[in-house]
C-alpha cells in the first residue's frame, strides 16, 4: 500500500511538472526540418530548411504558373468565341460605329496634346521635384551609408587579393549580380531573395569545384561576399514597401507591450536577477537583441542573436551552478524578448531568412539560436492563459490592464479609470518598496553601530581587568650623591664625616 501511494505521488509530481512547462517546452526534433533532412527548419519557411523550402516553393510556383496558363488559354478561347458570335450579328453597324469612335478619339488626343504643350515643362519639373523630395532620405543618412559602403568595398577588394585569379572572377560576378538586382527592382521580395540564394549557391560551388578552395576559405569568402552585397542592397531589400513586414512589426510590438505583466515565474525562467552578475548578463542580452536592428549584414544580425543567447546561458549557469539545458534556454529567451521589445523584430527575422547565407541558417550555433528566436516570437504571438497556467478570466484582466499579477488586491481598477491614476499607484508601489529597502539599510546600519560600540566597550573592559590584575609600580628617581665632607642636613642617619687624626709614632 505504501509503495502504491509513493508511486502515485511521484507520477502526480511528474504530471504537475509537465503541466508547468507544457506551454514553453519545445522538443529539439521540432527545430529540425519537417522533411527529415537533418538541417534546422524555420517558421518563415513553414518548418522546412532553406533547401527543402526552395524545392517546395519551386513546385508550388510551377503548379501555379501552369494553372494560370490554362486559365488564360480558356479565357482567351471564350473571348474569341464570344467575339466571333457578336461579329456575325452586328454586321455593318459595328463597322460604322468603330470608324466614328476612331475619329472621335483622334480629335480628343489632338486637343489634349495642344493644351499640354503650355504646361509640360513646369508640371514635370514640379512633379519630379516632389517625388525626389519624398523618396530621398536625409543627407546625413546618405553620407553615412556611402561612407560605410566605400569602407566595405575597400575591405572586400583587399580580401580578394589573397585569392589571386579566383578573386578577380568573384569580384566580376558580384558586380554583375548587383547590376542585375538593380534592374530587378520591380520583382517581388521573394523573387529577389531567390536570386540572392541562387547566387550564393553558384559562387560556393565554383569555389569548391572549379578553383578547389578549402572549405574554411570558402566560408570566409562567402561571408565577405554577403557583407559586400547586402551592404549595398540593404536599403532596397530591408522591410520593402511591397511587403507587410512593417505591419507585422507593429503587431508584434503591440503584443509585447500588452504582455508587460508577464513575470519570470510564469514562464518558469531559471534566472535570479537579484544576483548582480546575473542582472548584468540579462542587461547585456537585452542590449544585444536590441542592437541587432542597427546592423546591415545578415551575418552581423545573427552574431547579435548568438551573443544574446550566450549571455542567457551564462546567466542560467550562474543561477543554477550547473550548465543550462534547452528547456531552460527557450523560456529565458522569451523573457528577454518580452523585456527588451526589440525594434522591427519581424523585419529583421525576415531579412535574415531571405538574404543570409543558407549554410549559416541550416547548421551551426547561429542556425540553432536563430531557430529558437523564431520559436520564441511564434510563442509570444500565440501565448494564451493555458501557456502561463492561468485561468482565462485572470489572463483577460491582465491583458486589459484591469489588474496586475503582482498586486491584485489593491490594483483592481475599473475599466474607466485613467492611466494617470494607474501610474500613480504604480509609483506609490515603487516608493513603498524603496522605503522598505531604506528601512532595512537603516536597521543594518544601527546594528553595525551597536556592534562597534559593544566591541569598544569589551576591549576597554578587558584592558581595565588586565591593569587591575597586574598593577603598575612606579619607582621614584634616584637622587644625586652628596659630598662626603658636606654637612648631613637631609639625612641624619648618616655617620658624621671623618676627622683627621695625628699619628704619634
Short mmCIF file of C-alpha atoms in Angstrom, two decimals:
data_model
loop_
_atom_site.label_atom_id
_atom_site.label_comp_id
_atom_site.label_asym_id
_atom_site.label_seq_id
_atom_site.Cartn_x
_atom_site.Cartn_y
_atom_site.Cartn_z
CA UNK A 1 0.00 0.00 0.00
CA UNK A 2 2.82 2.38 0.92
CA UNK A 3 4.61 1.57 -2.36
CA UNK A 4 1.50 2.29 -4.43
CA UNK A 5 0.98 5.63 -2.66
CA UNK A 6 4.61 6.56 -3.29
CA UNK A 7 4.33 5.73 -6.98
CA UNK A 8 1.11 7.69 -7.19
CA UNK A 9 2.74 10.77 -5.61
CA UNK A 10 5.74 10.54 -7.96
CA UNK A 11 3.50 10.29 -11.01
CA UNK A 12 1.50 13.24 -9.76
CA UNK A 13 4.65 15.33 -9.33
CA UNK A 14 5.73 14.44 -12.87
CA UNK A 15 2.31 15.43 -14.22
CA UNK A 16 2.46 18.73 -12.33
CA UNK A 17 5.95 19.40 -13.68
CA UNK A 18 4.78 18.67 -17.22
CA UNK A 19 1.77 20.93 -16.78
CA UNK A 20 4.01 23.72 -15.51
CA UNK A 21 6.24 23.55 -18.59
CA UNK A 22 3.73 22.44 -21.21
CA UNK A 23 3.37 25.87 -22.80
CA UNK A 24 7.11 26.56 -23.21
CA UNK A 25 8.78 23.20 -23.74
CA UNK A 26 9.89 22.60 -27.33
CA UNK A 27 11.35 19.29 -28.35
CA UNK A 28 14.67 19.60 -30.17
CA UNK A 29 13.31 17.50 -33.02
CA UNK A 30 10.74 20.23 -33.67
CA UNK A 31 13.56 22.64 -34.53
CA UNK A 32 14.68 20.45 -37.43
CA UNK A 33 13.31 20.42 -40.97
CA UNK A 34 9.94 18.70 -41.40
CA UNK A 35 11.28 16.74 -44.33
CA UNK A 36 13.84 14.98 -42.13
CA UNK A 37 16.97 16.17 -43.93
CA UNK A 38 18.74 16.93 -40.63
CA UNK A 39 19.02 20.70 -41.06
CA UNK A 40 17.31 23.36 -38.95
CA UNK A 41 13.86 24.47 -40.06
CA UNK A 42 12.29 27.88 -39.83
CA UNK A 43 8.71 29.04 -39.17
CA UNK A 44 9.09 31.54 -42.01
CA UNK A 45 9.71 28.56 -44.32
CA UNK A 46 6.74 26.65 -42.83
CA UNK A 47 9.07 24.36 -40.86
CA UNK A 48 11.37 23.47 -43.78
CA UNK A 49 15.06 24.27 -44.16
CA UNK A 50 16.10 26.67 -46.91
CA UNK A 51 16.95 23.86 -49.35
CA UNK A 52 13.70 21.93 -48.90
CA UNK A 53 11.69 25.16 -48.87
CA UNK A 54 13.10 26.20 -52.23
CA UNK A 55 12.19 22.82 -53.67
CA UNK A 56 8.64 23.10 -52.33
CA UNK A 57 8.43 26.72 -53.46
CA UNK A 58 9.52 25.80 -57.00
CA UNK A 59 6.94 23.01 -57.16
CA UNK A 60 4.16 25.29 -55.95
CA UNK A 61 5.28 28.05 -58.29
CA UNK A 62 5.36 25.77 -61.35
CA UNK A 63 1.94 24.45 -60.46
CA UNK A 64 0.58 27.98 -60.10
CA UNK A 65 2.11 29.04 -63.42
CA UNK A 66 0.59 26.03 -65.13
CA UNK A 67 -2.84 26.77 -63.65
CA UNK A 68 -2.61 30.44 -64.64
CA UNK A 69 -1.59 29.48 -68.16
CA UNK A 70 -4.53 27.10 -68.52
CA UNK A 71 -6.89 29.74 -67.13
CA UNK A 72 -5.55 32.35 -69.59
CA UNK A 73 -5.97 29.98 -72.53
CA UNK A 74 -9.53 29.16 -71.50
CA UNK A 75 -10.46 32.83 -71.09
CA UNK A 76 -8.89 33.73 -74.43
CA UNK A 77 -10.78 30.93 -76.15
CA UNK A 78 -14.09 32.01 -74.62
CA UNK A 79 -13.41 35.63 -75.61
CA UNK A 80 -12.67 34.63 -79.21
CA UNK A 81 -15.87 32.61 -79.38
CA UNK A 82 -17.91 35.49 -77.96
CA UNK A 83 -16.29 37.93 -80.38
CA UNK A 84 -16.99 35.69 -83.37
CA UNK A 85 -20.64 35.35 -82.41
CA UNK A 86 -21.04 39.11 -81.88
CA UNK A 87 -19.41 39.86 -85.27
CA UNK A 88 -21.98 37.79 -87.12
CA UNK A 89 -24.94 39.67 -85.55
CA UNK A 90 -23.71 43.26 -85.63
CA UNK A 91 -22.53 43.41 -89.30
CA UNK A 92 -22.16 46.81 -90.93
CA UNK A 93 -23.44 48.82 -87.94
CA UNK A 94 -20.37 47.85 -85.88
CA UNK A 95 -18.06 48.91 -88.72
CA UNK A 96 -19.63 52.39 -88.98
CA UNK A 97 -19.62 52.81 -85.22
CA UNK A 98 -15.94 51.81 -84.96
CA UNK A 99 -14.95 54.41 -87.58
CA UNK A 100 -16.85 57.10 -85.69
CA UNK A 101 -15.17 56.14 -82.40
CA UNK A 102 -11.72 56.21 -84.06
CA UNK A 103 -12.32 59.71 -85.44
CA UNK A 104 -13.56 60.95 -82.08
CA UNK A 105 -10.53 59.52 -80.23
CA UNK A 106 -8.05 61.12 -82.66
CA UNK A 107 -9.73 64.53 -82.29
CA UNK A 108 -9.65 64.30 -78.50
CA UNK A 109 -5.97 63.26 -78.46
CA UNK A 110 -5.00 66.19 -80.70
CA UNK A 111 -6.73 68.71 -78.40
CA UNK A 112 -5.15 67.28 -75.26
CA UNK A 113 -1.67 67.34 -76.85
CA UNK A 114 -2.08 71.01 -77.85
CA UNK A 115 -3.07 72.01 -74.32
CA UNK A 116 -0.22 70.03 -72.71
CA UNK A 117 2.42 72.00 -74.63
CA UNK A 118 1.82 75.07 -72.45
CA UNK A 119 2.31 73.28 -69.12
CA UNK A 120 4.61 70.33 -69.79
CA UNK A 121 7.94 71.77 -68.60
CA UNK A 122 6.78 73.31 -65.32
CA UNK A 123 4.48 70.46 -64.33
CA UNK A 124 7.08 67.78 -64.98
CA UNK A 125 9.74 69.69 -63.09
CA UNK A 126 7.49 70.15 -60.09
CA UNK A 127 6.38 66.53 -60.12
CA UNK A 128 9.95 65.27 -60.33
CA UNK A 129 10.98 67.58 -57.51
CA UNK A 130 8.15 66.34 -55.29
CA UNK A 131 8.99 62.71 -55.99
CA UNK A 132 12.67 63.29 -55.24
CA UNK A 133 11.85 65.10 -52.00
CA UNK A 134 9.50 62.31 -50.96
CA UNK A 135 11.86 59.45 -51.75
CA UNK A 136 15.24 60.95 -50.92
CA UNK A 137 16.37 60.38 -47.31
CA UNK A 138 18.22 62.93 -45.26
CA UNK A 139 21.74 63.95 -46.43
CA UNK A 140 23.33 62.69 -43.22
CA UNK A 141 21.92 59.20 -43.75
CA UNK A 142 23.08 59.15 -47.36
CA UNK A 143 26.53 60.36 -46.34
CA UNK A 144 26.82 57.73 -43.61
CA UNK A 145 25.63 54.96 -45.94
CA UNK A 146 28.08 55.99 -48.66
CA UNK A 147 30.99 56.08 -46.19
CA UNK A 148 30.16 52.60 -44.92
CA UNK A 149 29.69 51.30 -48.47
CA UNK A 150 33.10 52.65 -49.53
CA UNK A 151 34.75 51.13 -46.49
CA UNK A 152 33.18 47.71 -47.11
CA UNK A 153 34.15 47.86 -50.81
CA UNK A 154 37.79 48.58 -49.96
CA UNK A 155 37.86 45.75 -47.42
CA UNK A 156 36.29 43.38 -49.96
CA UNK A 157 38.88 44.24 -52.65
CA UNK A 158 41.75 43.80 -50.17
CA UNK A 159 40.32 40.45 -49.13
CA UNK A 160 40.01 39.20 -52.72
CA UNK A 161 43.67 40.00 -53.41
CA UNK A 162 44.61 36.96 -51.32
CA UNK A 163 42.64 34.73 -53.72
CA UNK A 164 44.53 35.96 -56.86
CA UNK A 165 42.76 34.66 -60.02
CA UNK A 166 39.57 33.38 -58.27
CA UNK A 167 39.30 36.74 -56.51
CA UNK A 168 39.08 38.62 -59.81
CA UNK A 169 36.35 36.31 -61.08
CA UNK A 170 34.43 36.61 -57.79
CA UNK A 171 34.54 40.41 -57.99
CA UNK A 172 33.23 40.37 -61.59
CA UNK A 173 30.37 38.07 -60.62
CA UNK A 174 29.46 40.26 -57.65
CA UNK A 175 29.37 43.38 -59.82
CA UNK A 176 27.24 41.54 -62.40
CA UNK A 177 24.86 40.36 -59.69
CA UNK A 178 24.47 43.91 -58.29
CA UNK A 179 23.73 45.26 -61.78
CA UNK A 180 21.17 42.51 -62.30
CA UNK A 181 19.49 43.27 -58.96
CA UNK A 182 19.30 46.97 -59.86
CA UNK A 183 17.31 46.03 -62.97
CA UNK A 184 15.03 43.72 -60.97
CA UNK A 185 13.63 46.26 -58.52
CA UNK A 186 10.11 45.54 -59.78
CA UNK A 187 10.29 41.89 -58.78
CA UNK A 188 8.75 40.69 -55.53
CA UNK A 189 10.97 40.35 -52.48
CA UNK A 190 10.64 36.54 -52.63
CA UNK A 191 11.98 36.52 -56.19
CA UNK A 192 14.86 38.81 -55.23
CA UNK A 193 15.60 36.50 -52.32
CA UNK A 194 15.63 33.54 -54.66
CA UNK A 195 18.11 35.32 -56.94
CA UNK A 196 20.40 36.00 -53.98
CA UNK A 197 20.22 32.40 -52.76
CA UNK A 198 21.00 31.11 -56.25
CA UNK A 199 23.99 33.45 -56.47
CA UNK A 200 25.34 32.23 -53.10
CA UNK A 201 24.98 28.62 -54.18
CA UNK A 202 26.62 29.13 -57.58
CA UNK A 203 29.61 31.01 -56.16
CA UNK A 204 30.14 28.42 -53.41
CA UNK A 205 30.04 25.58 -55.94
CA UNK A 206 32.53 27.33 -58.21
CA UNK A 207 34.92 27.94 -55.32
CA UNK A 208 34.80 24.27 -54.35
CA UNK A 209 34.77 22.59 -57.79
CA UNK A 210 36.47 24.93 -60.26
CA UNK A 211 39.07 26.63 -58.06
CA UNK A 212 39.49 23.84 -55.45
CA UNK A 213 39.32 26.20 -52.47
CA UNK A 214 39.34 24.66 -48.99
CA UNK A 215 36.06 24.67 -47.00
CA UNK A 216 37.45 27.15 -44.45
CA UNK A 217 38.41 29.65 -47.15
CA UNK A 218 35.07 29.10 -48.90
CA UNK A 219 33.24 30.03 -45.71
CA UNK A 220 35.34 33.17 -45.25
CA UNK A 221 34.83 34.15 -48.88
CA UNK A 222 31.05 33.68 -48.64
CA UNK A 223 30.94 35.85 -45.51
CA UNK A 224 32.79 38.65 -47.29
CA UNK A 225 30.60 38.30 -50.40
CA UNK A 226 27.45 38.51 -48.28
CA UNK A 227 28.82 41.57 -46.47
CA UNK A 228 29.71 43.36 -49.71
CA UNK A 229 26.44 42.60 -51.50
CA UNK A 230 23.99 43.19 -48.65
CA UNK A 231 25.65 46.43 -47.56
CA UNK A 232 24.82 47.81 -51.00
CA UNK A 233 21.36 46.25 -51.23
CA UNK A 234 20.23 46.87 -47.64
CA UNK A 235 18.09 49.97 -48.23
CA UNK A 236 16.26 48.27 -51.11
CA UNK A 237 15.54 44.85 -49.60
CA UNK A 238 15.12 45.50 -45.86
CA UNK A 239 11.44 45.97 -44.99
CA UNK A 240 10.36 46.92 -48.53
CA UNK A 241 7.06 48.69 -49.09
CA UNK A 242 5.72 45.83 -51.19
CA UNK A 243 5.57 43.52 -48.16
CA UNK A 244 3.62 43.55 -44.89
CA UNK A 245 6.79 43.40 -42.74
CA UNK A 246 6.10 46.77 -41.14
CA UNK A 247 2.56 45.71 -40.29
CA UNK A 248 3.89 42.57 -38.61
CA UNK A 249 6.45 44.64 -36.69
CA UNK A 250 3.72 46.86 -35.26
CA UNK A 251 1.58 43.85 -34.38
CA UNK A 252 4.43 42.11 -32.52
CA UNK A 253 5.41 45.33 -30.75
CA UNK A 254 1.83 45.92 -29.64
CA UNK A 255 1.56 42.31 -28.49
CA UNK A 256 4.74 42.54 -26.39
CA UNK A 257 3.56 45.78 -24.81
CA UNK A 258 0.28 44.11 -23.86
CA UNK A 259 2.26 41.30 -22.19
CA UNK A 260 4.32 43.62 -19.95
CA UNK A 261 2.81 41.98 -16.85
CA UNK A 262 4.30 38.53 -17.54
CA UNK A 263 6.71 37.59 -14.74
CA UNK A 264 9.70 35.21 -14.87
CA UNK A 265 7.84 32.85 -12.54
CA UNK A 266 5.00 32.44 -15.05
CA UNK A 267 7.48 31.42 -17.75
CA UNK A 268 9.48 29.18 -15.36
CA UNK A 269 12.62 31.23 -16.06
CA UNK A 270 15.56 29.82 -14.04
CA UNK A 271 17.25 33.22 -13.62
CA UNK A 272 17.67 35.14 -10.35
CA UNK A 273 18.13 38.83 -11.15
CA UNK A 274 18.87 39.60 -7.50
CA UNK A 275 22.38 38.28 -8.15
CA UNK A 276 24.44 41.20 -9.56
CA UNK A 277 26.30 39.05 -12.11
CA UNK A 278 23.04 37.56 -13.40
CA UNK A 279 21.47 41.00 -13.64
CA UNK A 280 24.42 42.22 -15.72
CA UNK A 281 24.07 39.22 -18.04
CA UNK A 282 20.36 39.95 -18.52
CA UNK A 283 21.10 43.58 -19.38
CA UNK A 284 23.79 42.53 -21.88
CA UNK A 285 21.41 40.02 -23.51
CA UNK A 286 18.73 42.69 -23.92
CA UNK A 287 21.30 45.11 -25.35
CA UNK A 288 22.48 42.54 -27.91
CA UNK A 289 18.98 41.68 -29.12
CA UNK A 290 18.16 45.40 -29.49
CA UNK A 291 21.46 46.10 -31.25
CA UNK A 292 20.50 43.61 -33.97
CA UNK A 293 18.42 46.29 -35.72
CA UNK A 294 21.45 48.58 -36.16
CA UNK A 295 23.37 46.05 -38.28
CA UNK A 296 23.11 45.91 -42.08
CA UNK A 297 24.62 42.50 -42.86
CA UNK A 298 22.60 39.34 -42.07
CA UNK A 299 25.67 37.67 -40.57
CA UNK A 300 26.14 40.58 -38.16
CA UNK A 301 22.50 40.36 -37.12
CA UNK A 302 22.97 36.65 -36.47
CA UNK A 303 26.06 37.44 -34.39
CA UNK A 304 23.94 39.68 -32.14
CA UNK A 305 21.47 36.82 -31.62
CA UNK A 306 24.32 34.45 -30.80
CA UNK A 307 25.87 36.86 -28.25
CA UNK A 308 22.47 37.36 -26.63
CA UNK A 309 21.98 33.59 -26.35
CA UNK A 310 25.42 33.06 -24.79
CA UNK A 311 24.70 35.71 -22.15
CA UNK A 312 21.45 33.86 -21.39
CA UNK A 313 23.31 30.58 -20.94
CA UNK A 314 25.82 32.28 -18.61
CA UNK A 315 23.01 33.81 -16.53
CA UNK A 316 21.34 30.40 -16.13
CA UNK A 317 24.66 28.75 -15.27
CA UNK A 318 25.44 31.30 -12.54
CA UNK A 319 21.95 30.97 -11.06
CA UNK A 320 21.80 27.16 -11.04
CA UNK A 321 25.54 26.41 -10.64
CA UNK A 322 25.22 23.93 -13.50
CA UNK A 323 25.10 24.06 -17.31
CA UNK A 324 21.81 25.21 -18.82
CA UNK A 325 19.55 22.93 -20.86
CA UNK A 326 17.36 23.66 -23.86
CA UNK A 327 14.26 23.68 -21.64
CA UNK A 328 15.87 26.45 -19.56
CA UNK A 329 17.10 28.45 -22.54
CA UNK A 330 13.87 28.93 -24.51
CA UNK A 331 11.76 30.36 -21.62
CA UNK A 332 14.60 32.73 -20.74
CA UNK A 333 14.88 33.85 -24.38
CA UNK A 334 11.12 34.53 -24.42
CA UNK A 335 11.51 36.59 -21.23
CA UNK A 336 14.40 38.59 -22.76
CA UNK A 337 12.33 39.36 -25.88
CA UNK A 338 9.36 40.44 -23.75
CA UNK A 339 11.54 42.63 -21.57
CA UNK A 340 13.57 44.17 -24.41
CA UNK A 341 10.84 44.51 -27.08
CA UNK A 342 13.39 44.72 -29.94
CA UNK A 343 12.54 47.19 -32.73
CA UNK A 344 11.45 45.83 -36.12
CA UNK A 345 11.76 42.27 -34.88
CA UNK A 346 9.81 40.62 -37.68
CA UNK A 347 11.56 42.68 -40.37
CA UNK A 348 14.96 41.57 -39.07
CA UNK A 349 13.89 37.93 -38.96
CA UNK A 350 12.51 38.10 -42.49
CA UNK A 351 15.63 39.90 -43.74
CA UNK A 352 17.91 37.22 -42.28
CA UNK A 353 15.70 34.46 -43.66
CA UNK A 354 15.66 35.92 -47.18
CA UNK A 355 19.22 37.11 -47.69
CA UNK A 356 21.52 35.29 -45.28
CA UNK A 357 23.93 32.65 -46.50
CA UNK A 358 21.75 29.49 -46.22
CA UNK A 359 24.56 27.36 -44.78
CA UNK A 360 24.56 29.52 -41.63
CA UNK A 361 20.83 29.08 -41.02
CA UNK A 362 20.82 25.34 -41.70
CA UNK A 363 23.67 24.29 -39.38
CA UNK A 364 25.87 25.55 -36.54
CA UNK A 365 25.13 27.52 -33.41
CA UNK A 366 23.96 30.56 -35.38
CA UNK A 367 21.24 28.49 -37.03
CA UNK A 368 20.25 26.91 -33.70
CA UNK A 369 19.91 30.22 -31.88
CA UNK A 370 18.07 31.83 -34.80
CA UNK A 371 15.58 28.94 -34.92
CA UNK A 372 14.97 29.33 -31.18
CA UNK A 373 14.35 33.05 -31.65
CA UNK A 374 11.76 32.30 -34.33
CA UNK A 375 10.10 29.82 -31.96
CA UNK A 376 10.12 32.43 -29.18
CA UNK A 377 8.40 35.00 -31.40
CA UNK A 378 5.85 32.42 -32.53
CA UNK A 379 5.18 31.52 -28.88
CA UNK A 380 4.65 35.18 -27.97
CA UNK A 381 2.21 35.63 -30.83
CA UNK A 382 0.16 32.60 -29.70
CA UNK A 383 0.61 32.99 -25.93
CA UNK A 384 -2.60 32.26 -24.02
CA UNK A 385 -3.82 31.54 -20.49
CA UNK A 386 -3.03 27.83 -20.71
CA UNK A 387 0.60 28.53 -21.63
CA UNK A 388 1.06 30.53 -18.41
CA UNK A 389 -1.05 28.20 -16.21
CA UNK A 390 -3.61 30.95 -15.61
CA UNK A 391 -7.36 30.98 -15.75
CA UNK A 392 -8.94 32.66 -18.75
CA UNK A 393 -10.51 35.33 -16.53
CA UNK A 394 -7.19 36.31 -14.95
CA UNK A 395 -5.47 36.32 -18.34
CA UNK A 396 -8.12 38.61 -19.82
CA UNK A 397 -7.91 41.00 -16.86
CA UNK A 398 -4.12 41.13 -17.10
CA UNK A 399 -4.25 41.76 -20.86
CA UNK A 400 -6.75 44.60 -20.47
CA UNK A 401 -4.75 46.18 -17.62
CA UNK A 402 -7.51 45.88 -15.02
CA UNK A 403 -5.29 44.02 -12.56
CA UNK A 404 -1.64 43.18 -12.11
CA UNK A 405 -0.33 39.77 -11.04
CA UNK A 406 1.99 41.42 -8.52
CA UNK A 407 -0.71 43.34 -6.67
CA UNK A 408 -4.16 42.06 -7.45
CA UNK A 409 -5.97 43.23 -4.30
CA UNK A 410 -5.25 46.96 -4.45
CA UNK A 411 -4.91 47.30 -8.22
CA UNK A 412 -8.40 46.12 -9.14
CA UNK A 413 -9.39 49.27 -11.05
CA UNK A 414 -12.48 49.70 -13.10
CA UNK A 415 -12.00 49.99 -16.87
CA UNK A 416 -12.88 53.71 -16.88
CA UNK A 417 -10.00 54.70 -14.56
CA UNK A 418 -7.50 56.91 -16.37
CA UNK A 419 -3.91 55.86 -16.98
CA UNK A 420 -2.59 58.63 -14.73
CA UNK A 421 -4.23 57.11 -11.65
CA UNK A 422 -2.87 53.68 -12.52
CA UNK A 423 0.59 55.14 -12.99
CA UNK A 424 0.28 56.96 -9.67
CA UNK A 425 -0.49 53.73 -7.82
CA UNK A 426 2.36 52.03 -9.62
CA UNK A 427 4.73 54.80 -8.50
CA UNK A 428 3.41 54.52 -4.94
CA UNK A 429 4.12 50.82 -5.04
CA UNK A 430 7.68 51.50 -6.16
CA UNK A 431 8.11 54.12 -3.43
CA UNK A 432 6.90 51.67 -0.79
CA UNK A 433 9.42 49.13 -2.00
CA UNK A 434 12.18 51.75 -1.85
CA UNK A 435 11.03 52.72 1.65
CA UNK A 436 11.28 49.11 2.77
CA UNK A 437 14.77 48.83 1.35
CA UNK A 438 15.80 52.09 3.06
CA UNK A 439 14.42 50.92 6.40
CA UNK A 440 16.30 47.67 6.04
CA UNK A 441 19.52 49.58 5.32
CA UNK A 442 18.97 51.88 8.35
CA UNK A 443 18.35 48.89 10.62
CA UNK A 444 21.50 47.21 9.38
CA UNK A 445 23.46 50.45 9.96
CA UNK A 446 22.12 50.72 13.53
CA UNK A 447 23.02 47.13 14.17
CA UNK A 448 26.54 47.76 12.88
CA UNK A 449 26.85 50.83 15.11
CA UNK A 450 25.75 48.83 18.17
CA UNK A 451 28.22 46.07 17.33
CA UNK A 452 31.05 48.62 17.12
CA UNK A 453 30.09 50.17 20.48
CA UNK A 454 29.87 46.77 22.14
CA UNK A 455 33.24 45.84 20.70
CA UNK A 456 34.82 49.06 22.01
CA UNK A 457 33.31 48.56 25.47
CA UNK A 458 34.51 44.97 25.58
CA UNK A 459 38.07 45.95 24.65
CA UNK A 460 38.06 48.71 27.31
CA UNK A 461 36.82 46.31 30.00
CA UNK A 462 39.45 43.72 29.12
CA UNK A 463 42.21 46.37 29.38
CA UNK A 464 40.92 47.51 32.78
CA UNK A 465 40.82 43.95 34.08
CA UNK A 466 44.40 43.37 32.99
CA UNK A 467 45.57 46.63 34.65
CA UNK A 468 43.82 45.73 37.90
CA UNK A 469 45.27 42.24 37.87
CA UNK A 470 48.79 43.41 37.12
CA UNK A 471 49.15 46.92 38.69
CA UNK A 472 51.95 49.13 37.51
CA UNK A 473 54.52 50.19 40.19
CA UNK A 474 56.35 53.41 39.50
CA UNK A 475 59.65 53.86 41.46
CA UNK A 476 61.00 57.37 42.42
CA UNK A 477 64.01 58.78 40.66
CA UNK A 478 67.43 58.19 42.23
CA UNK A 479 68.85 61.37 43.89
CA UNK A 480 72.43 62.56 43.31
CA UNK A 481 75.04 61.53 45.96
CA UNK A 482 76.09 64.29 48.34
CA UNK A 483 79.73 65.14 49.04
CA UNK A 484 81.29 63.07 51.76
CA UNK A 485 82.60 66.09 53.69
CA UNK A 486 79.44 68.13 53.47
CA UNK A 487 77.07 68.58 56.33
CA UNK A 488 74.46 65.87 56.63
CA UNK A 489 71.37 68.03 56.54
CA UNK A 490 68.79 65.90 54.66
CA UNK A 491 69.57 62.56 56.28
CA UNK A 492 70.60 62.43 59.94
CA UNK A 493 71.17 58.72 59.89
CA UNK A 494 74.42 59.03 58.06
CA UNK A 495 77.60 58.91 60.19
CA UNK A 496 79.49 62.14 60.74
CA UNK A 497 82.36 62.91 58.43
CA UNK A 498 85.76 61.58 59.28
CA UNK A 499 88.13 63.87 61.18
CA UNK A 500 91.87 63.87 60.57
CA UNK A 501 93.91 62.34 63.34
CA UNK A 502 97.61 62.74 64.29
CA UNK A 503 99.57 59.54 64.49
CA UNK A 504 102.26 59.61 67.15
CA UNK A 505 104.93 57.32 66.08
#
